[in-house]
Structures are given as structure tokens and as C-alpha cells.
Amino acid sequence: MPKILLVDDTPQNIALLEDTLSAFEADLLAATSGERAIELAGRLHPDLILLDVMMPPGIDGFETCRRLKADPATADIPVIFVTARSDDVATGFAAGGADYITKPIVAGEVRARVHHQLERRSLLQSLRRLNRELEDRVRERTAELTRTNLQLRQEVRERRYMQDRLNYLASHDFVTRLHNRQALDAQVSERLAQLQLEADPASSPVLMLIDIDQFRRVNDSCGCIAGDELLRQFADLLAGLVGREDFLARLGADQFALLAEDRGGDAGAGLARLILAAIERFLFCWNGQDFRLQATLAIVPLEPALPSFDALMQRADETALRVRREGGNRSVPHWYRAGGLAQGGPHEDAGWALTLMDALRHDRLCIHFQRLQPLAPGERTLRIEALVRLIDATSGALIEPGRFIAPAERFQLVGQIDRWMLRHVLALLGAEPALRQRIDQVTLNLSAVTLREPGLAEEIITLLARHQVRPEQLCFEITETASIASLAQARQFMQQLRAHGCRFSLDDFGSGYASFAHLRELPFDTLKIDGLFVRHMDQDADSRAMVRSMVEMARQLDKPVVAEFVESEPVARLLAELGVQWAQGYHFHRPEPLTAEALTAA
């Protein structure tokens, strides 16, 4: 029976992994620190380790993996990293990891990846055992040359088969039999190197990222077997459309990628439209149910200036995310636009910096607000969250923060945006004494990048006094859009404002280990559960269980809970039954411009 070591500093996460892997006939071991994991691995020699990345205050997952790989006794034990951060992936592989699982975990994916690594290790052990047996037999049967040679030829064929099988498993996805992410990484890196050496490339390759939009619905309603069959059929559909020189891979879950040469000079548009048209015609049938699919297809050209495969994938992910957030047309391909400002053609990343600086200079920002709905019977307190919007200089259309906050952080402009928001919100409250009496709390998003700017706490205290706004009316929501570089600096900032009366809320709670670490280290007053778990919790048992566990943790810490992305009555009712105090989402209130009239009517 194989042994699997689960390493996580949070017992609830270990319990969740144990429940997910209960179907395996395996001996499940547990460790709550990197040091304990190293000790258990050296003594018990597990067949596989599932390793958390963030485990303060001891050594983190990367250092734990490096020490395991440095010890000959544990160097060959495969390690799967469990992380909520996409930028941890490259570091994990560099530390010696064999695979990774993203959080929140998907049970079917976890079991599949664990099965894959156990099968791979079993083959390795079989290969080593066969090598030992081969050496013994050669020594014992030297005199029987004819028979020994015949036996050797058979064993060499078996050995070659196992080696070929190992090579195949290392570079292919075990569900679809397509190439995997590791193989795509190698192919893209080689093609980028060629482009950087060629003065005048003969063709312009493009990467197409293809996301199946309805995969989760099939997987949840029909089970993981149906989900795997859908992935196989979808892979066969794509394979039948691409050329022999194209490179097709499955990256994981419902995401595929295609590296194609732009032979027609249309930046891959012809092939992309062919793929999307075939997906629209595709019908997946399972147990009498028919499913029509849609897909998001993002195209990113390979350019000599791209430094790595990870940089290329970041562009592809940004494009796909923008399409989903904006509700883009899924029947057409979408090209990468640097900064994501326009649909017409490529721009430099610096375009975002110029756009944001111009918006700050000419006040092309505006504020919307969304009401927080109390779930306790009889509660009538008014709380709102202020939300920033960017006004497009050409069309006058509003641009959502999901498109410009990340560039603002990259170009060190997010602090100016946060300060602009703070000044305008407090000025409105200061000019309307009746509103100050009516509103219990205004929540403002504060980027973790802004926390590093000196003098921010003193500026906030000065603005509160100038506009005669009670400090307890102000709640700062610390976002997870960037890591908090210095916990000591953040703690000092928060303690200074809390002593003055302001409140703090931890945003996206449950989305990753960073939020759990910040909860332990920083003095938050309120927890906001990540909408990823809330939105479909009435239909998804795993999401419902995660929300329940987070609410229970908040209850133990005596901290109120806000649930975001509440978009239906069943979800609101479930949250109330769990004891969530506040809800926020389109079911209760769609964001509207922040004005005195709108706040009076709220």
C-alpha cells in the first residue's frame, strides 16, 4: 500500500486533502511543518508528498522541497506543490517539484494528479528492480550464453518499453494523451530562442489559449468520469483541426493551448475561427443529456522580446480573463492587447502608465458604490463599499478596476488612485452632515502596494479631521492583488489607524495561504469570503463546505463575515443559515454612481 505524506500548517486543509484522497488504498500521513515533513520523510519514506507552499513561521514549502532533494535518502520522492498563487509554479519546479495543484483544489484533479505520480513512481521502482534482477541473471547464467542472450533481449525490450512509458508520462497528459504543460514549455522556449536568433523569421508563431466555459457544469452535474470523457472528445476535436507542425497541449482542468505557425499571415485568425466554429457545432452526450459548449480563445503572438514561456502564458491568461470579465463574444477569437485598453491593435505596456497618469491629472476617475446587505433579521444599518472606475478618454465608457489596477500597481500609480478615492469619498461625507449620520460604514479598497508608501496613516488621520468624519465610519479593505511585502510595516500602519478608530477588512479570505498568514499576523476586524466560493455554493457542495468552514473559523475568532458575489436568493438564504452577518452582490444591489442623492435613497 503506497504512503502519501500531506504537509500543511492548517489542519482544516489536511482534513480536506484526506477526504479528497479517501478513495485511494493508501496510508495517509500528515505533517504541519516543513521540519516535521523532512523528519517523517527520512524515517517513513513515503511514495508521494503533497506540500503546502506557505507555512509560517517555519521553513516554507520551497525550502522543504530543496532539503528533501538534497538528501539522497529522500531525493527520489516526488513532490506535488499545493498553492493558490500562479507565480509559485516556476519556483516550485525549480525547487524540484514534480507537479502542482492550484487552490481552491478540485477533487477530481487532485486525485488524477496523485494517481499519475504514484503510477510514475511505481514504474520507476519496477525499472530499478528489473535492472537489479538483470545484473544478477547475467552473472548467474554466463555459461548458458544462448539461452541468456535470448532472455536478455526480452528484458531489454521490457526495459525500453518502461523507459519509453516514463518519457511519455513525463511529457503527456494522462487523460487526453495530448502534450502537457511541461512539454509545451520546452517547445515554446525552443521556438522563442529561434525567433531571437533569426534576423528575418520566415513565419510568426502564435499561442492560442482555449478555455472550455461549460466544463465545470458537466463535471459537477454528471461526475468526473463524464468530465474526463468530455476532455478526451474535446482533445480529439482539436487534434483533427490542427496541422502536423502545430503543437497541441492540455495545460490542466479545462484549459488547452496550441502553438501554431501563422502560415496565412492573419495572426492565426483563420485557424482560430475554424476551431471556435467546430466547438459551436460540437455536442457532448452523456446518459441522455446533451451539452453544447462554448470556449474562450485568446491569441498571443510570440515575439523575440518575450523572455520566457511564463511571460507568454501571463499574456494569454490576462487576455482570457479580460474577455470573461467583460462578457466578450465567445464565438470570435480575442488577441492580446498590451494593457487591455483597445480592440484595434497591439499597444505597449507603457500605454497604461500614460492613460492612468492622464486620468489622475484630469480627474477621469469616478466612484460607484454598492450596498452591503445585513442578513440578521431587523438589522437596518447602512454600510457601503466605494468602487473606483476609470473613464475612457475617447468613448467615455467606464473601465472596470480589474483591467487597470494591476497595471497601476506595476507602474507605482495605485497609491495615487487610492489617495484620490479617499479624498473624494471623505469630501462627499464632509459636505453632507445628514449622510454622516445615516451611514454606519464606508469600505475603501486599499492596495497592499499602497501600504508601503510613507506618511499614508498620517494623511488619512488629517483628512478625517478636516472633513469631520468619524474614524469608525471608515473601513479599509486590504486587497490581495499584490503581496504584502513587509508584515511589520503593514501591522504598524493598521495599528496606528485602529488606535484612531478606523477598521480593517481582509479581502478574498480563503483564496490562498497568504490570507491565512495575514489573518494570523495582522489586526483585521472583518473577513470577506472570496466570491469564488460564494457565487455557486447553492449548487456546489465543495464550495458550500469551504464557506461553512470559513464561517466557523471566523466565529471562533469572533470576527464578522461579509460574503461577496451574492447573486441569487438561494445563496443568500444559505449564507443566513450559516450565520454570515453581511452579504454583497447583484442580488441585493448593483453598483451605481456615488452621489448624495443615491446614498440618501439607499
Coordinates of C-alpha atoms in Angstrom, one line a residue:
M1 CA 0.0 0.0 0.0
P2 CA 1.5 3.4 -1.0
K3 CA 2.2 6.0 1.6
I4 CA 1.2 9.7 0.9
L5 CA 2.5 12.5 3.2
L6 CA 0.3 15.6 3.5
V7 CA 2.1 18.7 4.6
D8 CA 0.2 21.8 5.6
D9 CA 0.2 24.1 8.6
T10 CA -3.6 24.3 8.6
P11 CA -5.4 21.2 10.0
Q12 CA -8.5 22.0 8.0
N13 CA -6.6 21.9 4.7
I14 CA -5.1 18.5 5.7
A15 CA -8.5 17.2 6.6
L16 CA -9.8 18.4 3.2
L17 CA -7.0 16.6 1.4
E18 CA -7.5 13.4 3.4
D19 CA -11.2 13.4 2.5
T20 CA -10.3 14.0 -1.2
L21 CA -7.8 11.1 -1.2
S22 CA -10.0 8.7 0.9
A23 CA -10.8 6.7 -2.2
F24 CA -7.2 5.6 -2.6
E25 CA -5.9 2.5 -1.0
A26 CA -3.1 4.4 0.6
D27 CA -1.6 5.1 4.0
L28 CA -2.1 8.9 4.6
L29 CA 0.5 10.6 6.8
A30 CA 0.3 14.2 8.0
A31 CA 2.8 16.9 9.0
T32 CA 2.1 20.5 10.0
S33 CA 5.5 22.0 9.3
G34 CA 8.4 21.6 6.9
E35 CA 10.8 20.4 9.6
R36 CA 8.3 17.7 10.6
A37 CA 7.8 16.7 7.0
I38 CA 11.6 16.2 6.5
E39 CA 11.8 14.1 9.6
L40 CA 8.9 11.9 8.6
A41 CA 10.1 11.5 5.0
G42 CA 13.6 10.4 6.2
R43 CA 12.1 7.8 8.6
L44 CA 9.0 6.5 6.8
H45 CA 10.0 7.0 3.1
P46 CA 6.5 7.9 1.6
D47 CA 5.8 7.3 -2.0
L48 CA 4.4 10.9 -2.6
I49 CA 4.4 14.2 -0.8
L50 CA 1.7 16.9 -1.2
L51 CA 3.4 20.0 0.1
D52 CA 1.9 23.4 1.1
V53 CA 3.9 26.4 -0.1
M54 CA 3.2 28.9 2.7
M55 CA 3.9 27.6 6.2
P56 CA 5.0 30.4 8.5
P57 CA 6.8 30.7 10.8
G58 CA 9.0 27.7 9.9
I59 CA 10.6 26.9 6.5
D60 CA 8.3 27.3 3.5
G61 CA 7.4 24.5 1.0
F62 CA 10.1 25.5 -1.4
E63 CA 12.9 25.2 1.2
T64 CA 11.4 22.0 2.4
C65 CA 11.5 20.5 -1.1
R66 CA 15.1 21.7 -1.6
R67 CA 16.2 19.9 1.6
L68 CA 14.4 16.7 0.6
K69 CA 16.0 16.7 -2.8
A70 CA 19.5 17.4 -1.3
D71 CA 19.2 14.2 0.9
P72 CA 19.9 11.0 -1.1
A73 CA 17.5 9.1 1.1
T74 CA 14.5 11.3 0.1
A75 CA 15.7 12.8 -3.2
D76 CA 13.6 10.5 -5.4
I77 CA 10.3 11.1 -3.5
P78 CA 8.0 13.0 -5.9
V79 CA 6.6 16.3 -4.5
I80 CA 3.4 17.9 -5.6
F81 CA 3.1 21.6 -4.5
V82 CA -0.3 22.9 -3.3
T83 CA -0.5 26.6 -4.0
A84 CA -3.1 29.4 -4.6
R85 CA -0.6 31.6 -6.5
S86 CA 0.2 31.1 -10.2
D87 CA 3.6 32.8 -9.8
D88 CA 4.6 29.9 -7.4
V89 CA 4.6 27.4 -10.2
A90 CA 8.0 28.2 -11.8
T91 CA 9.7 28.4 -8.3
G92 CA 8.1 25.1 -7.3
F93 CA 9.6 23.3 -10.4
A94 CA 13.0 24.9 -9.8
A95 CA 13.0 23.6 -6.2
G96 CA 12.5 20.1 -7.5
G97 CA 8.7 19.7 -7.5
A98 CA 7.2 17.1 -9.9
D99 CA 3.7 18.8 -10.2
Y100 CA 1.4 21.4 -8.7
I101 CA -2.2 21.7 -7.6
T102 CA -3.9 25.1 -7.5
K103 CA -6.2 26.3 -4.8
P104 CA -9.0 26.1 -4.3
I105 CA -8.5 22.4 -5.0
V106 CA -10.6 20.5 -7.4
A107 CA -11.1 17.0 -6.1
G108 CA -11.1 15.2 -9.4
E109 CA -7.9 17.0 -10.5
V110 CA -6.2 16.2 -7.1
R111 CA -7.0 12.5 -7.4
A112 CA -5.9 12.4 -11.0
R113 CA -2.5 14.1 -10.4
V114 CA -1.9 11.9 -7.3
H115 CA -2.7 8.8 -9.3
H116 CA -0.3 9.9 -12.1
Q117 CA 2.6 10.5 -9.7
L118 CA 2.0 7.1 -7.9
E119 CA 1.9 5.3 -11.3
R120 CA 5.1 7.1 -12.3
R121 CA 6.9 6.1 -9.1
S122 CA 5.7 2.5 -9.4
L123 CA 7.2 2.3 -12.9
L124 CA 10.4 3.8 -11.7
Q125 CA 10.6 1.3 -8.8
S126 CA 9.8 -1.5 -11.3
L127 CA 12.5 -0.3 -13.6
R128 CA 15.1 -0.3 -10.8
R129 CA 14.0 -3.7 -9.6
L130 CA 14.3 -5.0 -13.2
N131 CA 17.8 -3.6 -13.5
R132 CA 18.9 -5.3 -10.3
E133 CA 17.4 -8.6 -11.5
L134 CA 19.1 -8.2 -14.9
E135 CA 22.5 -7.8 -13.4
D136 CA 22.0 -10.9 -11.1
R137 CA 20.9 -13.0 -14.0
V138 CA 23.8 -12.0 -16.2
R139 CA 26.3 -13.1 -13.5
E140 CA 24.5 -16.4 -12.9
R141 CA 24.0 -17.5 -16.4
T142 CA 27.2 -16.6 -18.2
A143 CA 27.7 -20.2 -19.1
E144 CA 24.3 -20.5 -20.8
L145 CA 25.0 -18.0 -23.5
T146 CA 22.4 -18.9 -26.0
R147 CA 19.5 -19.0 -23.5
T148 CA 20.9 -16.0 -21.6
N149 CA 21.1 -13.9 -24.8
L150 CA 17.5 -14.7 -25.6
Q151 CA 16.4 -13.8 -22.1
L152 CA 18.4 -10.6 -22.2
R153 CA 16.8 -9.5 -25.5
Q154 CA 13.4 -9.9 -23.9
E155 CA 14.3 -8.0 -20.8
V156 CA 15.9 -5.2 -22.8
R157 CA 12.7 -4.8 -24.8
E158 CA 10.8 -4.6 -21.5
R159 CA 13.2 -2.1 -20.1
R160 CA 13.0 0.1 -23.2
Y161 CA 9.2 -0.1 -23.0
M162 CA 9.2 1.1 -19.4
Q163 CA 11.7 3.9 -20.3
D164 CA 9.6 4.9 -23.2
R165 CA 6.5 4.8 -21.0
L166 CA 8.2 7.0 -18.4
N167 CA 9.2 9.5 -21.1
Y168 CA 5.7 9.6 -22.4
L169 CA 4.1 10.1 -19.0
A170 CA 6.6 12.9 -18.3
S171 CA 5.6 14.9 -21.4
H172 CA 1.9 13.9 -21.9
D173 CA -1.4 14.5 -20.2
F174 CA -2.8 11.2 -18.9
V175 CA -6.5 12.0 -19.6
T176 CA -6.3 13.3 -23.2
R177 CA -3.0 11.9 -24.3
L178 CA -2.0 15.3 -25.5
H179 CA 1.2 17.0 -24.6
N180 CA 1.3 18.6 -21.2
R181 CA 2.4 22.0 -19.8
Q182 CA 6.0 20.8 -19.3
A183 CA 6.2 19.7 -23.0
L184 CA 4.6 23.0 -24.2
D185 CA 7.1 25.0 -22.1
A186 CA 10.0 23.2 -23.8
Q187 CA 8.5 23.7 -27.3
V188 CA 7.7 27.4 -26.7
S189 CA 11.2 28.1 -25.2
E190 CA 12.9 26.5 -28.2
R191 CA 10.7 28.5 -30.6
L192 CA 11.4 31.7 -28.8
A193 CA 15.1 31.0 -28.9
Q194 CA 14.9 30.5 -32.7
L195 CA 13.0 33.8 -33.1
Q196 CA 15.6 35.7 -31.1
L197 CA 18.4 34.3 -33.4
E198 CA 16.6 34.9 -36.7
A199 CA 17.1 38.3 -38.3
D200 CA 14.0 37.8 -40.5
P201 CA 11.7 35.0 -39.3
A202 CA 10.0 33.0 -42.1
S203 CA 6.8 32.8 -40.1
S204 CA 5.2 34.3 -37.0
P205 CA 4.1 31.7 -34.4
V206 CA 1.1 32.4 -32.2
L207 CA -0.1 30.7 -29.0
M208 CA -3.8 30.1 -28.7
L209 CA -5.2 29.6 -25.2
I210 CA -8.5 27.7 -25.2
D211 CA -10.8 27.6 -22.1
I212 CA -14.0 25.4 -22.1
D213 CA -16.6 27.6 -20.5
Q214 CA -19.1 24.8 -19.5
F215 CA -16.7 22.1 -18.3
R216 CA -17.4 22.6 -14.6
R217 CA -21.2 22.3 -15.3
V218 CA -20.7 18.9 -17.0
N219 CA -18.2 17.8 -14.3
D220 CA -20.4 18.8 -11.4
S221 CA -23.7 17.5 -12.8
C222 CA -22.5 14.2 -14.4
G223 CA -19.4 13.4 -12.4
C224 CA -15.6 13.3 -13.1
I225 CA -15.9 10.3 -15.4
A226 CA -18.1 12.3 -17.7
G227 CA -15.7 15.3 -17.3
D228 CA -12.8 13.1 -18.4
E229 CA -14.7 11.8 -21.4
L230 CA -15.6 15.4 -22.4
L231 CA -11.9 16.3 -22.2
R232 CA -10.9 13.3 -24.4
Q233 CA -13.6 14.2 -27.0
F234 CA -12.6 17.9 -27.0
A235 CA -8.9 16.9 -27.4
D236 CA -9.8 14.7 -30.4
L237 CA -11.8 17.6 -31.9
L238 CA -8.9 20.0 -31.6
A239 CA -6.4 17.4 -32.9
G240 CA -8.5 16.9 -36.0
L241 CA -8.3 20.6 -36.9
V242 CA -4.6 21.4 -36.4
G243 CA -1.7 20.7 -38.7
R244 CA 1.1 18.2 -38.2
E245 CA 3.6 21.1 -37.5
D246 CA 1.3 22.6 -34.8
F247 CA 1.8 21.7 -31.1
L248 CA -1.3 20.9 -29.1
A249 CA -1.3 20.6 -25.3
R250 CA -3.6 20.4 -22.3
L251 CA -2.5 22.7 -19.5
G252 CA -4.9 21.4 -16.8
A253 CA -8.5 21.4 -15.8
D254 CA -10.5 22.8 -18.8
Q255 CA -7.6 24.7 -20.4
F256 CA -5.8 23.8 -23.7
A257 CA -3.1 25.5 -25.6
L258 CA -2.0 25.4 -29.3
L259 CA 1.3 26.6 -30.6
A260 CA 0.7 27.3 -34.3
E261 CA 2.7 28.8 -37.1
D262 CA 1.0 31.8 -38.8
R263 CA 1.2 30.4 -42.3
G264 CA -1.6 32.6 -43.6
G265 CA -0.3 36.0 -42.4
D266 CA -3.5 36.6 -40.4
A267 CA -2.1 36.2 -36.9
G268 CA -3.8 32.8 -36.6
A269 CA -7.3 34.2 -37.2
G270 CA -8.3 31.6 -39.8
L271 CA -7.4 28.6 -37.6
A272 CA -8.9 30.2 -34.5
R273 CA -12.2 30.8 -36.2
L274 CA -12.2 27.2 -37.5
I275 CA -11.7 25.9 -34.0
L276 CA -14.5 28.1 -32.5
A277 CA -16.9 27.1 -35.3
A278 CA -16.2 23.4 -34.6
I279 CA -16.7 23.9 -30.9
E280 CA -20.1 25.6 -31.5
R281 CA -21.2 22.5 -33.6
F282 CA -19.8 20.0 -31.1
L283 CA -22.4 18.2 -29.0
F284 CA -21.4 16.2 -25.9
C285 CA -23.8 13.5 -24.9
W286 CA -23.8 11.7 -21.6
N287 CA -26.6 9.4 -20.1
G288 CA -29.3 11.0 -22.2
Q289 CA -28.1 14.6 -21.5
D290 CA -26.8 16.8 -24.3
F291 CA -24.4 19.7 -23.7
R292 CA -23.5 22.5 -26.0
L293 CA -20.1 24.1 -25.4
Q294 CA -18.6 27.5 -25.7
A295 CA -14.9 28.4 -25.4
T296 CA -12.8 31.5 -24.8
L297 CA -9.9 31.6 -27.3
A298 CA -7.1 34.1 -26.6
I299 CA -4.3 34.6 -29.2
V300 CA -0.8 35.8 -28.2
P301 CA 1.9 36.3 -30.8
L302 CA 5.4 35.0 -30.0
E303 CA 7.8 37.9 -30.1
P304 CA 11.6 37.9 -29.7
A305 CA 11.3 40.4 -26.8
L306 CA 9.4 37.8 -24.7
P307 CA 11.8 36.5 -22.1
S308 CA 10.2 33.2 -21.2
F309 CA 7.2 30.8 -21.5
D310 CA 5.8 32.1 -18.3
A311 CA 5.7 35.7 -19.7
L312 CA 3.8 34.4 -22.7
M313 CA 1.3 32.5 -20.6
Q314 CA 0.8 35.6 -18.4
R315 CA -0.3 37.5 -21.5
A316 CA -2.6 34.7 -22.6
D317 CA -4.2 34.5 -19.1
E318 CA -4.7 38.2 -19.0
T319 CA -6.4 38.2 -22.3
A320 CA -8.8 35.3 -21.4
L321 CA -9.5 36.9 -18.0
R322 CA -10.4 40.2 -19.7
V323 CA -12.8 38.5 -22.1
R324 CA -14.6 36.7 -19.2
R325 CA -14.8 39.8 -17.0
E326 CA -16.2 42.0 -19.9
G327 CA -18.6 39.3 -21.1
G328 CA -16.9 39.2 -24.5
N329 CA -18.2 37.4 -27.6
R330 CA -17.1 33.7 -27.2
S331 CA -17.7 33.0 -30.9
V332 CA -14.7 35.1 -32.1
P333 CA -11.0 34.9 -31.1
H334 CA -9.5 37.6 -28.9
W335 CA -6.0 38.9 -29.4
Y336 CA -3.6 40.0 -26.7
R337 CA -3.6 43.8 -26.3
A338 CA -0.9 45.2 -24.0
G339 CA -2.7 46.9 -21.2
G340 CA -6.1 45.6 -22.5
L341 CA -7.3 49.1 -23.5
A342 CA -8.5 48.6 -27.0
Q343 CA -9.8 46.1 -29.5
G344 CA -8.0 47.6 -32.5
G345 CA -4.4 46.5 -32.3
P346 CA -1.3 45.9 -30.1
H347 CA -0.1 48.6 -27.7
E348 CA 2.9 48.9 -25.5
D349 CA 2.6 48.3 -21.7
A350 CA 3.6 51.9 -21.2
G351 CA 0.2 52.9 -22.7
W352 CA -1.4 52.0 -19.4
A353 CA 1.0 54.3 -17.5
L354 CA 0.2 57.2 -19.8
T355 CA -3.5 56.6 -19.6
L356 CA -3.6 56.4 -15.8
M357 CA -1.4 59.4 -15.3
D358 CA -3.6 61.4 -17.7
A359 CA -6.7 60.2 -15.8
L360 CA -5.3 61.3 -12.5
R361 CA -4.2 64.7 -13.9
H362 CA -7.7 65.4 -15.5
D363 CA -9.9 63.6 -12.9
R364 CA -11.0 60.9 -15.3
L365 CA -11.9 58.7 -12.5
C366 CA -15.3 58.2 -10.8
I367 CA -16.7 56.4 -7.8
H368 CA -19.5 53.9 -7.7
F369 CA -20.9 52.3 -4.5
Q370 CA -22.5 49.0 -3.6
R371 CA -24.7 48.5 -0.5
L372 CA -23.8 45.7 2.0
Q373 CA -27.0 43.8 2.9
P374 CA -27.4 42.8 6.6
L375 CA -28.6 39.2 6.9
A376 CA -29.6 39.3 10.5
P377 CA -33.4 40.0 11.0
G378 CA -34.3 43.5 12.0
E379 CA -30.8 44.9 11.2
R380 CA -31.1 48.2 9.2
T381 CA -27.6 49.6 9.4
L382 CA -26.4 51.1 6.2
R383 CA -22.9 50.0 5.0
I384 CA -21.5 50.6 1.6
E385 CA -18.3 49.8 -0.4
A386 CA -16.8 52.5 -2.6
L387 CA -15.6 51.3 -6.0
V388 CA -13.3 53.1 -8.4
R389 CA -13.9 53.3 -12.2
L390 CA -11.7 54.7 -15.0
I391 CA -13.3 56.8 -17.7
D392 CA -12.1 56.1 -21.2
A393 CA -10.9 59.4 -22.7
T394 CA -12.1 58.6 -26.2
S395 CA -15.5 56.9 -25.7
G396 CA -16.4 58.0 -22.2
A397 CA -17.1 54.3 -21.3
L398 CA -16.3 53.1 -17.8
I399 CA -13.4 50.7 -17.4
E400 CA -13.7 48.2 -14.5
P401 CA -10.8 48.1 -11.9
G402 CA -10.0 44.5 -12.9
R403 CA -8.4 45.9 -16.1
F404 CA -6.4 48.8 -14.7
I405 CA -5.4 48.1 -11.1
A406 CA -2.7 45.5 -12.0
P407 CA -1.0 47.9 -14.4
A408 CA -1.4 50.7 -11.8
E409 CA 0.5 48.5 -9.3
R410 CA 3.2 47.7 -11.9
F411 CA 3.8 51.4 -12.6
Q412 CA 3.5 52.5 -8.9
L413 CA 0.4 54.6 -9.6
V414 CA -2.1 52.6 -7.5
G415 CA -1.2 54.7 -4.4
Q416 CA -2.3 57.9 -6.2
I417 CA -5.6 56.2 -7.2
D418 CA -6.2 55.0 -3.6
R419 CA -5.5 58.5 -2.3
W420 CA -7.8 60.1 -4.9
M421 CA -10.6 57.7 -3.8
L422 CA -10.0 58.6 -0.1
R423 CA -10.1 62.3 -0.7
H424 CA -13.2 62.3 -2.8
V425 CA -15.2 59.9 -0.5
L426 CA -14.3 61.9 2.6
A427 CA -15.1 65.2 0.8
L428 CA -18.6 64.0 0.0
L429 CA -19.3 62.8 3.5
G430 CA -17.8 66.1 4.9
A431 CA -20.2 68.1 2.7
E432 CA -23.3 66.1 3.8
P433 CA -23.7 66.0 7.6
A434 CA -27.0 64.1 7.2
L435 CA -25.2 61.3 5.3
R436 CA -22.5 61.1 8.0
Q437 CA -25.3 60.4 10.5
R438 CA -27.1 57.9 8.2
I439 CA -24.1 55.8 7.0
D440 CA -22.6 53.4 9.5
Q441 CA -19.5 52.4 7.5
V442 CA -17.8 53.1 4.2
T443 CA -15.4 50.5 2.9
L444 CA -12.5 51.5 0.7
N445 CA -10.2 49.1 -1.1
L446 CA -6.5 49.7 -0.3
S447 CA -3.9 48.0 -2.4
A448 CA -1.2 46.2 -0.5
V449 CA 1.3 48.2 -2.6
T450 CA 0.0 51.4 -1.1
L451 CA 0.8 50.2 2.4
R452 CA 4.5 50.6 1.7
E453 CA 4.1 54.4 1.0
P454 CA 5.3 56.5 3.9
G455 CA 3.0 59.0 5.6
L456 CA -0.2 57.4 4.5
A457 CA -1.6 56.9 8.0
E458 CA -0.9 60.5 9.0
E459 CA -2.6 61.7 5.7
I460 CA -5.7 59.6 6.5
I461 CA -6.0 61.0 10.0
T462 CA -5.6 64.5 8.7
L463 CA -8.3 64.1 6.1
L464 CA -10.7 62.6 8.7
A465 CA -10.3 65.6 10.9
R466 CA -10.6 68.1 8.1
H467 CA -13.9 66.7 6.9
Q468 CA -15.2 65.9 10.4
V469 CA -15.8 62.2 9.5
R470 CA -15.8 59.8 12.5
P471 CA -12.8 57.3 12.1
E472 CA -15.0 54.3 12.9
Q473 CA -17.1 55.1 9.8
L474 CA -14.0 54.2 7.6
C475 CA -13.1 50.6 6.9
F476 CA -10.1 49.7 4.7
E477 CA -10.3 46.5 2.7
I478 CA -6.8 45.2 2.2
T479 CA -6.7 43.5 -1.3
E480 CA -4.7 40.5 -2.3
T481 CA -3.8 42.0 -5.7
A482 CA -0.2 42.2 -4.5
S483 CA 1.6 40.5 -1.7
I484 CA 2.2 42.5 1.5
A485 CA 6.0 42.8 1.3
S486 CA 6.5 43.8 5.0
L487 CA 4.1 42.4 7.5
A488 CA 5.8 44.5 10.2
Q489 CA 5.2 47.7 8.2
A490 CA 1.6 46.8 7.5
R491 CA 1.0 45.9 11.1
Q492 CA 2.3 49.3 12.3
F493 CA 0.1 51.1 9.7
M494 CA -3.0 49.2 10.8
Q495 CA -2.4 49.5 14.5
Q496 CA -1.9 53.3 14.1
L497 CA -5.2 53.7 12.4
R498 CA -7.1 51.2 14.6
A499 CA -6.0 53.2 17.6
H500 CA -7.5 56.2 16.0
G501 CA -10.8 54.3 15.4
C502 CA -10.6 53.0 11.8
R503 CA -11.5 49.4 10.9
F504 CA -9.9 46.9 8.5
S505 CA -11.3 44.0 6.5
L506 CA -9.4 41.1 4.9
D507 CA -10.5 40.7 1.3
D508 CA -10.8 37.4 -0.6
F509 CA -10.5 35.3 2.6
G510 CA -9.9 31.7 1.7
S511 CA -8.4 32.3 -1.7
G512 CA -4.9 31.3 -0.7
Y513 CA -2.5 30.8 2.2
A514 CA -1.5 34.4 2.0
S515 CA -4.8 35.4 3.5
F516 CA -4.5 32.9 6.3
A517 CA -1.0 34.2 7.1
H518 CA -2.2 37.8 7.1
L519 CA -5.1 36.8 9.4
R520 CA -2.6 35.5 12.0
E521 CA -0.2 38.4 11.7
L522 CA -2.5 41.5 11.1
P523 CA -5.3 43.0 13.2
F524 CA -8.3 42.6 10.9
D525 CA -11.8 43.4 12.2
T526 CA -13.8 41.8 9.4
L527 CA -13.4 38.8 7.0
K528 CA -14.7 39.0 3.4
I529 CA -15.1 35.5 1.9
D530 CA -13.8 35.2 -1.6
G531 CA -16.8 35.3 -4.1
L532 CA -15.3 32.3 -5.9
F533 CA -16.7 30.1 -3.1
V534 CA -19.9 32.0 -2.7
R535 CA -21.3 32.5 -6.2
H536 CA -22.4 28.9 -6.8
M537 CA -22.4 27.5 -3.3
D538 CA -26.1 26.5 -3.6
Q539 CA -25.1 24.1 -6.4
D540 CA -21.5 23.1 -5.4
A541 CA -21.1 21.0 -2.3
D542 CA -17.4 21.7 -2.1
S543 CA -17.8 25.5 -2.2
R544 CA -20.6 25.2 0.4
A545 CA -18.3 23.2 2.7
M546 CA -15.5 25.7 2.2
V547 CA -17.8 28.6 3.1
R548 CA -19.1 26.7 6.2
S549 CA -15.5 26.1 7.4
M550 CA -14.5 29.7 6.9
V551 CA -17.6 31.0 8.8
E552 CA -16.8 28.6 11.6
M553 CA -13.2 29.8 11.7
A554 CA -14.4 33.4 11.8
R555 CA -16.9 32.6 14.6
Q556 CA -14.0 31.1 16.7
L557 CA -12.0 34.3 16.1
D558 CA -15.1 36.4 16.9
K559 CA -14.9 38.3 13.6
P560 CA -17.9 39.3 11.5
V561 CA -18.1 37.9 8.0
V562 CA -19.0 39.5 4.7
A563 CA -19.8 37.3 1.7
E564 CA -19.4 38.8 -1.8
F565 CA -20.8 37.9 -5.2
V566 CA -24.2 37.0 -3.8
E567 CA -26.3 36.8 -7.0
S568 CA -29.3 34.7 -6.1
E569 CA -31.9 34.2 -3.3
P570 CA -30.8 30.5 -2.6
V571 CA -27.2 31.6 -2.0
A572 CA -28.4 34.5 0.3
R573 CA -30.6 32.1 2.3
L574 CA -27.8 29.6 2.7
L575 CA -25.4 32.3 4.0
A576 CA -28.0 33.5 6.5
E577 CA -28.5 29.9 7.8
L578 CA -24.7 29.6 8.2
G579 CA -24.6 32.8 10.3
V580 CA -23.0 35.2 7.9
Q581 CA -23.7 38.7 9.0
W582 CA -23.4 40.7 5.8
A583 CA -23.8 40.0 2.0
Q584 CA -22.8 41.9 -1.0
G585 CA -23.7 41.3 -4.7
Y586 CA -26.1 41.9 -7.6
H587 CA -28.9 40.1 -5.8
F588 CA -29.2 43.0 -3.4
H589 CA -27.7 46.0 -5.2
R590 CA -25.9 46.7 -8.4
P591 CA -23.2 49.4 -8.2
E592 CA -24.3 52.9 -9.0
P593 CA -22.6 56.3 -9.0
L594 CA -21.7 57.7 -5.6
T595 CA -23.8 60.8 -5.1
A596 CA -25.6 62.3 -2.1
E597 CA -28.9 61.6 -3.7
A598 CA -28.1 57.9 -4.4
L599 CA -26.9 57.5 -0.8
T600 CA -30.0 59.1 0.6
A601 CA -32.2 56.7 -1.3
A602 CA -30.0 53.6 -0.5

